[in-house]
Short mmCIF file of C-alpha atoms and ligand atoms in Angstrom, two decimals:
data_model
loop_
_atom_site.label_atom_id
_atom_site.label_comp_id
_atom_site.label_asym_id
_atom_site.label_seq_id
_atom_site.Cartn_x
_atom_site.Cartn_y
_atom_site.Cartn_z
CA MET A 12 -22.25 -14.14 -17.71
CA LYS A 13 -25.50 -16.10 -16.49
CA GLN A 14 -23.32 -19.41 -16.68
CA PHE A 15 -20.43 -17.67 -14.38
CA LEU A 16 -22.33 -17.50 -10.71
CA GLU A 17 -22.98 -21.29 -10.00
CA GLY A 18 -24.77 -21.76 -6.73
CA ASN A 19 -24.15 -18.44 -4.18
CA ALA A 20 -21.36 -16.25 -4.40
CA CYS A 21 -19.48 -14.28 -2.09
CA VAL A 22 -17.32 -11.72 -3.76
CA LEU A 23 -14.41 -10.02 -1.51
CA GLY A 24 -11.54 -8.19 -1.35
CA LEU A 25 -8.11 -9.72 -1.94
CA GLN A 26 -6.07 -6.64 -0.94
CA TRP A 27 -6.74 -3.35 1.34
CA GLY A 28 -9.84 -2.47 0.23
CA ASP A 29 -11.27 -0.97 -3.08
CA GLU A 30 -10.61 -3.31 -5.14
CA GLY A 31 -13.56 -2.36 -7.25
CA LYS A 32 -16.06 -4.82 -5.52
CA GLY A 33 -19.07 -2.69 -5.93
CA LYS A 34 -18.49 -2.93 -9.37
CA ILE A 35 -18.33 -6.36 -9.39
CA VAL A 36 -21.56 -7.02 -7.69
CA ASP A 37 -23.48 -4.75 -9.78
CA PHE A 38 -21.90 -6.50 -13.04
CA LEU A 39 -22.83 -9.87 -11.27
CA GLY A 40 -26.17 -9.07 -10.21
CA GLU A 41 -27.43 -9.03 -13.19
CA SER A 42 -28.00 -12.65 -12.13
CA ALA A 43 -28.73 -12.81 -8.75
CA GLN A 44 -31.87 -11.91 -6.43
CA LEU A 45 -30.67 -11.32 -3.69
CA VAL A 46 -27.16 -8.75 -2.37
CA VAL A 47 -26.13 -9.17 1.56
CA ARG A 48 -23.79 -7.05 2.67
CA TYR A 49 -22.44 -9.24 6.27
CA CYS A 50 -19.55 -6.67 7.66
CA GLY A 51 -18.27 -3.66 8.73
CA GLY A 52 -20.27 -0.63 8.38
CA ALA A 53 -20.30 2.98 6.61
CA ASN A 54 -16.40 3.06 6.59
CA ALA A 55 -16.76 0.92 3.57
CA GLY A 56 -17.60 3.19 0.35
CA HIS A 57 -18.64 1.36 -2.88
CA SER A 58 -18.85 2.85 -6.15
CA VAL A 59 -20.98 1.32 -9.08
CA SER A 60 -20.76 3.16 -12.52
CA ILE A 61 -23.90 2.68 -14.68
CA GLY A 62 -24.05 4.37 -17.93
CA GLY A 63 -21.50 7.31 -17.28
CA ARG A 64 -23.43 7.88 -14.01
CA LYS A 65 -21.43 7.40 -10.87
CA LEU A 66 -23.33 6.19 -7.88
CA SER A 67 -21.84 5.39 -4.26
CA THR A 68 -23.09 3.41 -1.34
CA HIS A 69 -21.69 3.15 2.04
CA LEU A 70 -24.25 0.94 4.13
CA LEU A 71 -26.47 0.10 1.50
CA PRO A 72 -26.07 -3.43 -0.73
CA VAL A 73 -25.03 -2.05 -4.23
CA GLY A 74 -28.16 -4.54 -5.20
CA VAL A 75 -29.82 -1.44 -5.23
CA PHE A 76 -29.03 -0.44 -8.32
CA ARG A 77 -30.66 -3.67 -10.04
CA PRO A 78 -34.69 -3.77 -10.16
CA GLY A 79 -35.90 -6.82 -8.35
CA ILE A 80 -33.19 -7.68 -5.97
CA LEU A 81 -33.86 -8.47 -1.91
CA ASN A 82 -30.90 -6.49 -0.37
CA ILE A 83 -30.16 -7.41 2.85
CA ILE A 84 -28.06 -5.52 5.88
CA GLY A 85 -27.01 -8.63 7.98
CA ASN A 86 -26.42 -9.11 11.28
CA GLY A 87 -22.71 -8.31 11.08
CA VAL A 88 -22.90 -5.04 9.92
CA VAL A 89 -22.62 -1.96 12.18
CA LEU A 90 -25.57 0.14 11.03
CA ASP A 91 -25.25 4.18 11.75
CA PRO A 92 -29.18 5.06 10.75
CA GLU A 93 -28.36 8.87 10.11
CA VAL A 94 -26.06 7.40 6.98
CA LEU A 95 -28.31 4.85 5.91
CA PHE A 96 -31.61 7.34 5.93
CA ARG A 97 -28.83 10.30 4.34
CA GLU A 98 -28.36 7.48 1.33
CA ILE A 99 -31.95 6.64 1.08
CA ASP A 100 -32.63 10.16 0.64
CA THR A 101 -30.59 10.46 -1.59
CA LEU A 102 -31.19 7.56 -3.69
CA ALA A 103 -34.49 8.76 -3.90
CA ALA A 104 -33.87 11.96 -5.19
CA ALA A 105 -32.00 10.01 -7.82
CA GLY A 106 -34.73 8.66 -8.80
CA ILE A 107 -34.15 5.08 -7.24
CA ALA A 108 -36.69 3.91 -3.98
CA ILE A 109 -35.89 2.13 -0.89
CA THR A 110 -38.57 0.27 0.44
CA PRO A 111 -38.98 -2.55 2.43
CA ASP A 112 -39.93 -4.42 -1.23
CA ASN A 113 -35.91 -4.22 -1.78
CA LEU A 114 -34.05 -3.95 1.55
CA LYS A 115 -34.37 -6.01 4.73
CA VAL A 116 -32.57 -5.54 8.08
CA SER A 117 -31.73 -7.82 10.54
CA TYR A 118 -32.72 -7.20 14.09
CA LYS A 119 -29.76 -8.26 15.26
CA THR A 120 -27.32 -5.69 13.60
CA HIS A 121 -25.80 -3.83 16.09
CA VAL A 122 -26.46 0.58 15.52
CA VAL A 123 -23.45 3.05 15.86
CA MET A 124 -24.22 5.60 18.46
CA PRO A 125 -22.85 9.35 18.50
CA TRP A 126 -20.63 8.49 21.04
CA HIS A 127 -18.78 5.81 18.85
CA LYS A 128 -18.00 8.51 16.43
CA GLN A 129 -17.19 10.64 19.53
CA GLU A 130 -14.50 7.75 20.94
CA ASP A 131 -13.31 6.91 17.50
CA ALA A 132 -12.29 10.74 16.79
CA ALA A 133 -10.60 11.60 19.93
CA ARG A 134 -8.77 7.81 20.24
CA GLU A 135 -7.11 8.80 16.85
CA THR A 136 -6.77 11.99 17.46
CA ALA A 137 -4.90 11.48 20.93
CA ALA A 138 -2.79 8.93 19.28
CA GLY A 139 -1.43 11.47 16.68
CA ALA A 140 1.05 9.81 14.38
CA GLY A 141 0.68 6.42 15.93
CA GLY A 142 -2.85 6.37 15.15
CA ILE A 143 -4.43 3.60 13.10
CA GLY A 144 -5.64 6.26 10.46
CA THR A 145 -9.66 5.24 10.82
CA THR A 146 -12.47 6.53 9.00
CA LYS A 147 -13.77 8.12 12.76
CA ARG A 148 -17.39 6.62 11.56
CA GLY A 149 -17.47 4.69 15.26
CA ILE A 150 -17.05 0.97 13.86
CA GLY A 151 -14.26 -0.15 16.10
CA PRO A 152 -16.35 0.92 19.31
CA CYS A 153 -19.64 0.34 18.07
CA TYR A 154 -17.99 -3.51 17.76
CA ALA A 155 -16.23 -2.99 20.97
CA ASP A 156 -19.57 -2.75 22.86
CA LYS A 157 -21.27 -5.52 21.05
CA MET A 158 -18.19 -7.44 22.66
CA HIS A 159 -18.83 -5.72 25.88
CA ARG A 160 -22.41 -6.98 25.27
CA SER A 161 -23.80 -4.66 28.93
CA THR A 162 -23.92 -1.01 26.96
CA ALA A 163 -24.84 -2.15 23.36
CA ILE A 164 -27.96 -1.34 21.17
CA ARG A 165 -29.04 -3.57 19.06
CA VAL A 166 -31.60 -2.51 15.93
CA ALA A 167 -34.02 -4.66 17.74
CA ASP A 168 -34.00 -2.76 20.46
CA LEU A 169 -34.76 0.87 19.06
CA ALA A 170 -38.70 -0.63 19.03
CA ASN A 171 -38.79 -0.80 22.87
CA GLU A 172 -39.08 2.88 23.17
CA GLU A 173 -38.92 3.59 27.37
CA LYS A 174 -36.35 0.83 27.47
CA LEU A 175 -34.62 2.99 24.84
CA ARG A 176 -34.23 5.75 27.14
CA GLU A 177 -33.09 4.51 30.08
CA ARG A 178 -30.33 2.53 28.20
CA ILE A 179 -29.44 5.82 26.72
CA ASN A 180 -29.38 7.48 29.71
CA HIS A 181 -27.18 5.11 31.50
CA ILE A 182 -24.26 4.33 28.28
CA ALA A 183 -23.78 8.24 28.21
CA THR A 184 -23.67 8.90 31.61
CA GLU A 185 -21.20 6.64 32.03
CA ARG A 186 -19.18 7.87 28.66
CA ASN A 187 -19.39 11.19 29.72
CA LYS A 188 -17.36 10.36 32.55
CA LEU A 189 -14.59 8.24 30.98
CA PHE A 190 -14.36 11.14 28.11
CA ALA A 191 -13.88 13.33 30.14
CA ALA A 192 -11.54 11.98 32.33
CA LEU A 193 -9.70 10.30 28.50
CA TYR A 194 -10.14 13.07 26.77
CA ASN A 195 -11.53 16.23 28.34
CA ALA A 196 -14.21 16.03 25.77
CA PRO A 197 -17.77 17.97 26.28
CA PRO A 198 -20.86 15.82 27.70
CA LEU A 199 -23.06 14.44 25.10
CA ASP A 200 -26.63 15.19 25.89
CA PRO A 201 -29.15 11.61 26.41
CA LYS A 202 -32.13 13.49 25.70
CA PRO A 203 -31.66 14.52 21.77
CA ILE A 204 -30.13 11.35 21.45
CA PHE A 205 -32.75 9.49 22.26
CA GLU A 206 -35.44 11.36 20.31
CA GLN A 207 -33.38 11.09 17.37
CA TYR A 208 -32.56 7.16 17.88
CA ARG A 209 -36.52 6.98 18.95
CA ASP A 210 -37.26 8.32 15.34
CA PHE A 211 -34.77 6.47 13.38
CA GLY A 212 -36.14 3.19 14.73
CA ARG A 213 -39.64 4.26 13.57
CA ARG A 214 -38.33 4.98 10.12
CA LEU A 215 -36.75 1.66 10.56
CA ALA A 216 -39.40 -0.56 11.77
CA PRO A 217 -40.93 -1.01 8.60
CA PHE A 218 -37.51 -2.69 7.35
CA VAL A 219 -36.62 -4.63 10.15
CA ALA A 220 -36.53 -8.56 9.76
CA ASP A 221 -35.15 -11.80 10.51
CA THR A 222 -33.23 -11.88 7.76
CA THR A 223 -31.33 -15.68 8.41
CA ALA A 224 -34.68 -16.68 8.41
CA ILE A 225 -35.49 -15.13 4.55
CA LEU A 226 -31.55 -16.62 3.78
CA LEU A 227 -32.86 -19.79 4.52
CA ALA A 228 -36.39 -19.91 2.92
CA ALA A 229 -34.28 -18.17 -0.42
CA ILE A 230 -31.01 -20.94 0.01
CA LYS A 231 -34.14 -24.15 -0.02
CA SER A 232 -35.80 -22.52 -3.03
CA GLY A 233 -32.62 -22.06 -5.35
CA LYS A 234 -33.02 -18.18 -5.50
CA ARG A 235 -29.05 -17.20 -5.99
CA ILE A 236 -27.61 -14.80 -3.56
CA LEU A 237 -24.84 -12.43 -3.80
CA TYR A 238 -22.83 -11.89 -0.51
CA GLU A 239 -21.45 -8.49 -0.80
CA GLY A 240 -18.20 -8.44 0.86
CA ALA A 241 -16.91 -4.59 2.59
CA HIS A 242 -13.11 -4.09 3.17
CA ALA A 243 -10.70 -6.86 2.47
CA VAL A 244 -8.86 -9.85 3.97
CA LEU A 245 -5.96 -7.89 4.58
CA LEU A 246 -7.82 -5.80 7.16
CA ASP A 247 -9.59 -8.42 8.83
CA VAL A 248 -9.40 -8.27 12.50
CA ASP A 249 -7.88 -11.82 12.89
CA HIS A 250 -6.48 -12.40 9.45
CA GLY A 251 -5.03 -8.79 7.92
CA THR A 252 -2.11 -6.74 9.01
CA TYR A 253 -3.27 -6.12 12.88
CA PRO A 254 -3.19 -3.85 14.67
CA TYR A 255 -3.88 -1.54 10.96
CA VAL A 256 -6.92 -3.27 10.85
CA THR A 257 -10.64 -2.67 10.39
CA SER A 258 -12.34 -4.30 13.25
CA SER A 259 -14.79 -7.54 11.68
CA ASN A 260 -14.31 -10.55 10.45
CA CYS A 261 -14.14 -8.80 6.30
CA SER A 262 -12.72 -12.06 4.85
CA ALA A 263 -15.00 -14.12 3.70
CA LEU A 264 -14.58 -16.08 7.03
CA GLY A 265 -17.10 -13.46 8.42
CA LEU A 266 -19.78 -14.22 5.81
CA PHE A 267 -21.01 -17.28 8.22
CA THR A 268 -21.65 -15.75 11.40
CA GLY A 269 -21.95 -12.19 9.94
CA ALA A 270 -24.63 -13.36 7.02
CA GLY A 271 -25.95 -16.00 9.53
CA VAL A 272 -26.19 -18.59 7.10
CA PRO A 273 -24.47 -22.17 6.90
CA PRO A 274 -20.92 -22.53 5.46
CA ARG A 275 -22.03 -25.12 2.78
CA SER A 276 -24.38 -22.68 1.31
CA VAL A 277 -21.80 -20.39 -0.30
CA GLN A 278 -20.21 -22.48 -3.37
CA GLN A 279 -18.24 -19.57 -5.26
CA PHE A 280 -15.45 -16.87 -3.52
CA ILE A 281 -15.24 -14.50 -6.04
CA GLY A 282 -11.59 -12.15 -4.71
CA ILE A 283 -11.12 -8.99 -6.17
CA MET A 284 -8.06 -7.66 -6.87
CA LYS A 285 -6.53 -4.44 -8.17
CA ALA A 286 -3.99 -4.38 -11.22
CA TYR A 287 -1.75 -2.72 -8.33
CA SER A 288 -2.17 -2.36 -4.36
CA THR A 289 -3.34 0.32 -2.56
CA ARG A 290 -4.26 0.97 1.06
CA VAL A 291 -5.74 4.01 2.97
CA GLY A 292 -4.40 4.93 6.71
CA GLY A 293 -1.62 3.49 8.28
CA GLY A 294 0.56 -0.17 8.67
CA PRO A 295 2.70 -2.04 6.57
CA PHE A 296 3.12 -2.18 2.65
CA PRO A 297 5.73 -3.67 1.12
CA SER A 298 5.63 -2.54 -2.27
CA GLU A 299 4.07 1.10 -1.87
CA GLN A 300 5.75 3.65 -3.95
CA ASN A 301 6.33 7.13 -2.81
CA ASN A 302 7.44 8.43 -6.11
CA ASP A 303 6.30 9.43 -9.31
CA THR A 304 5.18 5.67 -10.46
CA GLY A 305 2.71 5.94 -7.16
CA ASN A 306 1.51 9.44 -8.58
CA TYR A 307 1.02 7.88 -11.73
CA ILE A 308 -1.71 5.20 -10.46
CA ARG A 309 -3.22 7.50 -8.28
CA GLU A 310 -4.36 10.40 -11.11
CA ARG A 311 -4.83 7.84 -13.33
CA GLY A 312 -7.26 5.65 -11.17
CA HIS A 313 -8.48 8.52 -9.07
CA GLU A 314 -7.15 7.09 -5.94
CA TYR A 315 -9.06 9.35 -3.05
CA GLY A 316 -11.28 7.74 -0.57
CA THR A 317 -14.97 6.68 -1.73
CA THR A 318 -15.68 7.59 2.40
CA THR A 319 -12.74 10.02 3.64
CA GLY A 320 -11.83 11.79 -0.14
CA ARG A 321 -7.88 10.19 1.76
CA PRO A 322 -5.30 10.33 -0.78
CA ARG A 323 -4.86 6.43 -1.12
CA ARG A 324 -1.17 4.74 -0.83
CA CYS A 325 -0.56 3.65 -4.03
CA GLY A 326 2.34 1.21 -5.35
CA TRP A 327 2.86 -2.35 -7.46
CA LEU A 328 1.21 -5.28 -7.42
CA ASP A 329 2.13 -7.64 -4.58
CA THR A 330 1.52 -11.45 -5.15
CA VAL A 331 2.65 -12.47 -1.96
CA ALA A 332 -0.32 -10.41 0.03
CA VAL A 333 -2.96 -11.90 -2.87
CA LYS A 334 -1.30 -15.13 -2.78
CA TYR A 335 -2.43 -15.23 0.94
CA SER A 336 -5.96 -14.25 0.68
CA VAL A 337 -6.38 -16.75 -1.73
CA ASP A 338 -5.38 -19.87 -0.25
CA LEU A 339 -7.24 -17.96 3.19
CA CYS A 340 -10.68 -17.69 2.04
CA GLY A 341 -10.62 -20.99 -0.78
CA VAL A 342 -10.83 -18.31 -3.68
CA THR A 343 -12.53 -20.29 -6.44
CA ALA A 344 -12.16 -17.37 -9.21
CA VAL A 345 -10.46 -13.91 -9.28
CA THR A 346 -11.44 -10.74 -11.15
CA MET A 347 -8.46 -8.23 -11.47
CA THR A 348 -9.82 -4.70 -11.54
CA LEU A 349 -8.59 -1.31 -13.23
CA LEU A 350 -5.66 -2.75 -14.91
CA ASP A 351 -6.28 0.99 -17.67
CA VAL A 352 -4.93 2.48 -15.32
CA LEU A 353 -1.14 0.53 -16.10
CA THR A 354 -1.59 2.02 -19.53
CA GLY A 355 1.66 4.16 -20.24
CA LEU A 356 3.75 2.74 -17.67
CA ASP A 357 7.25 1.40 -20.10
CA GLN A 358 7.23 -1.26 -17.19
CA LEU A 359 5.32 -3.10 -15.04
CA ARG A 360 6.73 -4.85 -11.46
CA ILE A 361 5.36 -7.40 -9.53
CA CYS A 362 6.38 -8.20 -6.10
CA THR A 363 6.54 -11.84 -5.71
CA GLY A 364 8.85 -11.97 -2.23
CA TYR A 365 10.05 -10.20 0.97
CA LYS A 366 13.70 -10.51 1.65
CA GLN A 367 14.09 -9.86 5.54
CA LYS A 368 16.85 -7.37 6.93
CA ASN A 369 18.83 -11.10 7.57
CA GLY A 370 19.09 -11.66 3.64
CA GLN A 371 16.94 -14.25 3.81
CA LEU A 372 13.65 -14.86 1.95
CA LEU A 373 10.14 -14.59 4.01
CA ASP A 374 8.54 -17.87 2.64
CA GLY A 375 5.05 -15.93 2.64
CA PHE A 376 3.06 -13.32 3.76
CA ARG A 377 2.55 -12.14 7.72
CA ALA A 378 -0.68 -10.91 8.95
CA ASP A 379 1.96 -9.16 11.33
CA MET A 380 3.29 -5.45 11.37
CA ASP A 381 6.73 -5.97 13.04
CA ALA A 382 7.35 -9.41 10.24
CA LEU A 383 6.59 -6.96 7.34
CA ALA A 384 8.06 -3.16 8.78
CA ASP A 385 11.45 -4.19 7.34
CA VAL A 386 11.10 -5.92 4.63
CA GLU A 387 12.71 -5.49 1.20
CA PRO A 388 10.15 -6.32 -2.29
CA VAL A 389 11.85 -8.77 -4.44
CA TYR A 390 10.33 -7.90 -7.90
CA GLU A 391 9.57 -9.78 -11.39
CA THR A 392 9.66 -6.96 -14.33
CA LEU A 393 7.44 -7.40 -17.06
CA PRO A 394 6.69 -5.11 -20.30
CA GLY A 395 4.26 -2.52 -19.96
CA TRP A 396 1.83 -1.37 -22.99
CA GLN A 397 1.13 1.97 -24.28
CA ALA A 398 -2.03 1.66 -26.43
CA ASP A 399 -5.24 2.68 -24.37
CA ILE A 400 -7.38 -0.48 -23.28
CA SER A 401 -10.67 1.10 -21.84
CA ALA A 402 -12.64 0.35 -24.90
CA CYS A 403 -11.28 -3.13 -25.21
CA ARG A 404 -14.14 -6.08 -24.87
CA ARG A 405 -12.42 -9.28 -25.17
CA PHE A 406 -9.49 -9.99 -23.53
CA GLU A 407 -7.72 -11.11 -26.86
CA ASP A 408 -8.14 -7.22 -27.71
CA LEU A 409 -5.88 -6.91 -25.10
CA PRO A 410 -2.26 -5.91 -26.22
CA PRO A 411 0.01 -8.86 -25.59
CA GLN A 412 1.92 -7.76 -22.71
CA ALA A 413 -1.61 -6.68 -20.82
CA GLN A 414 -2.30 -10.48 -21.15
CA ALA A 415 1.35 -11.82 -20.42
CA TYR A 416 0.87 -9.74 -17.19
CA VAL A 417 -2.47 -10.86 -16.34
CA LYS A 418 -1.57 -14.49 -17.28
CA ARG A 419 2.05 -14.04 -15.32
CA VAL A 420 -0.59 -13.11 -12.58
CA GLU A 421 -2.50 -16.02 -12.04
CA GLN A 422 0.64 -18.11 -12.08
CA LEU A 423 2.03 -16.41 -9.07
CA ILE A 424 -1.61 -16.25 -7.14
CA GLY A 425 -2.72 -20.02 -7.86
CA CYS A 426 -5.72 -19.25 -9.28
CA PRO A 427 -7.51 -18.61 -12.46
CA ILE A 428 -8.22 -15.22 -13.25
CA ARG A 429 -11.73 -15.03 -15.08
CA ILE A 430 -12.85 -11.60 -15.01
CA VAL A 431 -10.61 -8.46 -16.52
CA SER A 432 -12.15 -4.90 -15.70
CA VAL A 433 -10.92 -2.13 -17.96
CA GLY A 434 -13.01 0.68 -16.45
CA PRO A 435 -15.60 1.94 -13.94
CA ASP A 436 -18.62 0.97 -16.61
CA ARG A 437 -20.57 -2.70 -16.25
CA ALA A 438 -19.59 -2.78 -20.32
CA ALA A 439 -15.72 -2.37 -19.49
CA THR A 440 -15.87 -6.29 -18.21
CA LEU A 441 -14.10 -9.02 -19.73
CA MET A 442 -15.15 -12.58 -19.21
CA ARG A 443 -12.40 -15.23 -19.97
P1 GDP B 10 -14.89 -0.68 -3.25
O1 GDP B 10 -14.64 -0.66 -2.48
O2 GDP B 10 -13.73 -2.16 -4.08
O3 GDP B 10 -15.96 -1.95 -4.05
O4 GDP B 10 -14.11 0.06 -4.70
P2 GDP B 10 -14.27 1.21 -4.39
O5 GDP B 10 -15.61 1.56 -5.10
O6 GDP B 10 -13.75 2.09 -3.24
O7 GDP B 10 -12.82 2.13 -5.40
C1 GDP B 10 -13.26 1.56 -6.97
C2 GDP B 10 -13.00 3.00 -7.86
O8 GDP B 10 -12.36 2.03 -9.35
C3 GDP B 10 -14.27 3.26 -8.31
O9 GDP B 10 -14.13 4.39 -8.53
C4 GDP B 10 -14.75 2.50 -9.25
O10 GDP B 10 -15.69 3.10 -10.63
C5 GDP B 10 -13.55 2.52 -10.20
N1 GDP B 10 -13.34 1.28 -10.51
C6 GDP B 10 -13.80 -0.10 -10.79
N2 GDP B 10 -13.13 -0.65 -11.81
C7 GDP B 10 -12.57 -0.49 -12.49
C8 GDP B 10 -11.37 -0.47 -13.47
O11 GDP B 10 -11.55 -1.69 -13.99
N3 GDP B 10 -10.92 0.65 -14.30
C9 GDP B 10 -11.23 1.90 -13.45
N4 GDP B 10 -10.42 3.07 -14.21
N5 GDP B 10 -11.91 2.65 -12.58
C10 GDP B 10 -12.56 1.32 -12.17
P1 IMO B 11 -14.48 -0.91 1.19
O1 IMO B 11 -15.27 -1.37 1.58
C1 IMO B 11 -10.20 0.86 2.28
C2 IMO B 11 -9.47 1.00 6.79
C3 IMO B 11 -9.34 2.70 6.64
C4 IMO B 11 -8.56 2.28 7.82
C5 IMO B 11 -8.73 1.32 8.66
C6 IMO B 11 -9.23 0.94 9.96
O2 IMO B 11 -14.61 0.64 0.05
O3 IMO B 11 -13.31 -1.26 0.28
P2 IMO B 11 -11.98 1.31 10.17
O4 IMO B 11 -12.73 3.04 10.18
O5 IMO B 11 -12.45 0.48 9.72
O6 IMO B 11 -12.14 1.42 11.89
O7 IMO B 11 -10.97 1.90 9.91
O8 IMO B 11 -9.41 0.30 7.99
N1 IMO B 11 -10.78 0.59 5.75
C7 IMO B 11 -10.51 0.63 5.02
N2 IMO B 11 -9.88 0.95 3.86
N3 IMO B 11 -11.31 0.52 1.82
C8 IMO B 11 -12.66 0.20 2.93
O9 IMO B 11 -13.13 -0.65 2.64
C9 IMO B 11 -12.33 0.25 4.10
N4 IMO B 11 -12.70 0.49 5.68
C10 IMO B 11 -11.86 0.54 6.47
O10 IMO B 11 -8.81 3.32 5.94
O11 IMO B 11 -6.68 2.07 7.43
MG1 MG B 12 -14.35 1.37 -1.37
#
C-alpha cells in the first residue's frame, strides 16, 4: 500500500457525494503525514469504520483517527465553530484527542454564523418543492458573504473582540431588517451571538495558523500530504448539475485555492465512485431507480444521509457522469466502493449514454439541469452474482461476474480502477 501513494494526493468524489471518501482517506492515511480539508463545511459527512466501530466527521479531516497525522482545515472551508467543538467533544469522549498538535485551522477560513443557517432554512422553506434540498447548514449564505466581503467574518476576525462586537451588531441589524421583510423571521439578538462567538474564538485561538506556510514547508521537506475532498465533482458550483449543487468548488479544481498550495505540488488524483449511483436533495439523476431496485440498494447500502439522515435517491451506475468527472479532474486512479451492495441482483445495468427527446444520443455529460431533464438512459446489462463478497480480500477472489463488472466500468470511464472496496472496514479494501 505504501507504494500506492506517490507524492501528494487528492481523494475526491466522482458522483454526487457519499462515495466512501472518508473510508479511503482513512485507509490511505496510513502512509500520509498530513490530511487536509479544502472545501465545504458541516454539510459533508465522512464515515470510517475502525475495528467495527463507526465514526463520522463533518468538519474534522478523517486523519484525526490516525495518531501522528497533522490535520488541516484550509481557507476554502466554511467553519461552523459550534459543529467543530461538538465534534471535538464527542471524539474526546470516545478517547480521541484533538489538540493544537494534530489540528490547525487557517486564519483565512470563513465562519458560519447563525444568520447563515437562518437564511439557508428560510430560503428552502420559502421555495417549497422548488428548493435545492440543501443540508440547511448555512453553507450557501456563508460563501455568498465571502464574496460580498463587507458582511463576512473570518477566523482571524474572532480574535479582535471589540471589532467583532461591532461587526456582529452591524451585520445582525442589517439581516434582521432583511429577513423580517423577506421571510417574516423573528430578529436575532446580536449580544448573545457576540458572546458565543467571542468564546468560540478564544477556544479556537491555539488551533489558528498560517496553514499555507505549514503546507509549503511540508512539501519542501517531502512529507506526504493527502487532500480530503468533500462532496463531489457533480456538486461543484461551476462544474456540477447547477443549480442543484453545493456552493464550493468541490471538484479537484478547488484544491489549490481552497488549501492554498501550488498546482504542481499534487501528483495524484484518486477518484472515488460507488458501484452504483446515489444523490441526496434535488436535481437531475438520469439513472435513478425509483422502484424495487432502488429500494434494494438503499437498504443493503444503508443509503441514508450521514449529515441529515435523509434517504438517498439510488440508481444504476452512470459511467457518462463518472467519465466526465474523471476527465475534468485528471483523475489518475479510481477506487470503486460498495461493490458488496450489488450482491444478490440477477442483472446489473450500467448507463453508458443518454438519448434525448429528439431521439439523438447526447455525446457526453452536461452539467446543466435542462439538458439532462428529459434524457432517457441507454443501458448495458451485465450478469450479477449471488455469493457474499464482503469477506474477499483479493480481487482474484471475487466471483467472475464481479471482476467482469469492475473491468467493464474501467473501460467505460477510461481510467484504471486500482482499489475495490467490499465493506466499510479498513481491511475490506482490495488493491489491484
Ligand atoms: P463520504 O461522504 O464519501 O465519506 O461517504 P459517507 O461516509 O457519507 O457514506 C459512505 C458509507 O458507506 C459509510 O457509511 C461507509 O462506512 C460505507 N462504506 C464505505 N465503503 C463501503 C463498502 O465498500 N461497502 C459497504 N457496505 N459500505 C461502505
Ligand atoms: P459528502 O462530503 C451528499 C448536497 C445536498 C444538496 C446540495 C446543496 O458527505 O459527500 P448544501 O447544504 O451544500 O447547500 O446542499 O448538495 N450535498 C451533499 N450530498 N454528500 C455530501 O457531502 C453533500 N454535500 C452537499 O444534499 O442536494
Ligand atoms: Mg458523506
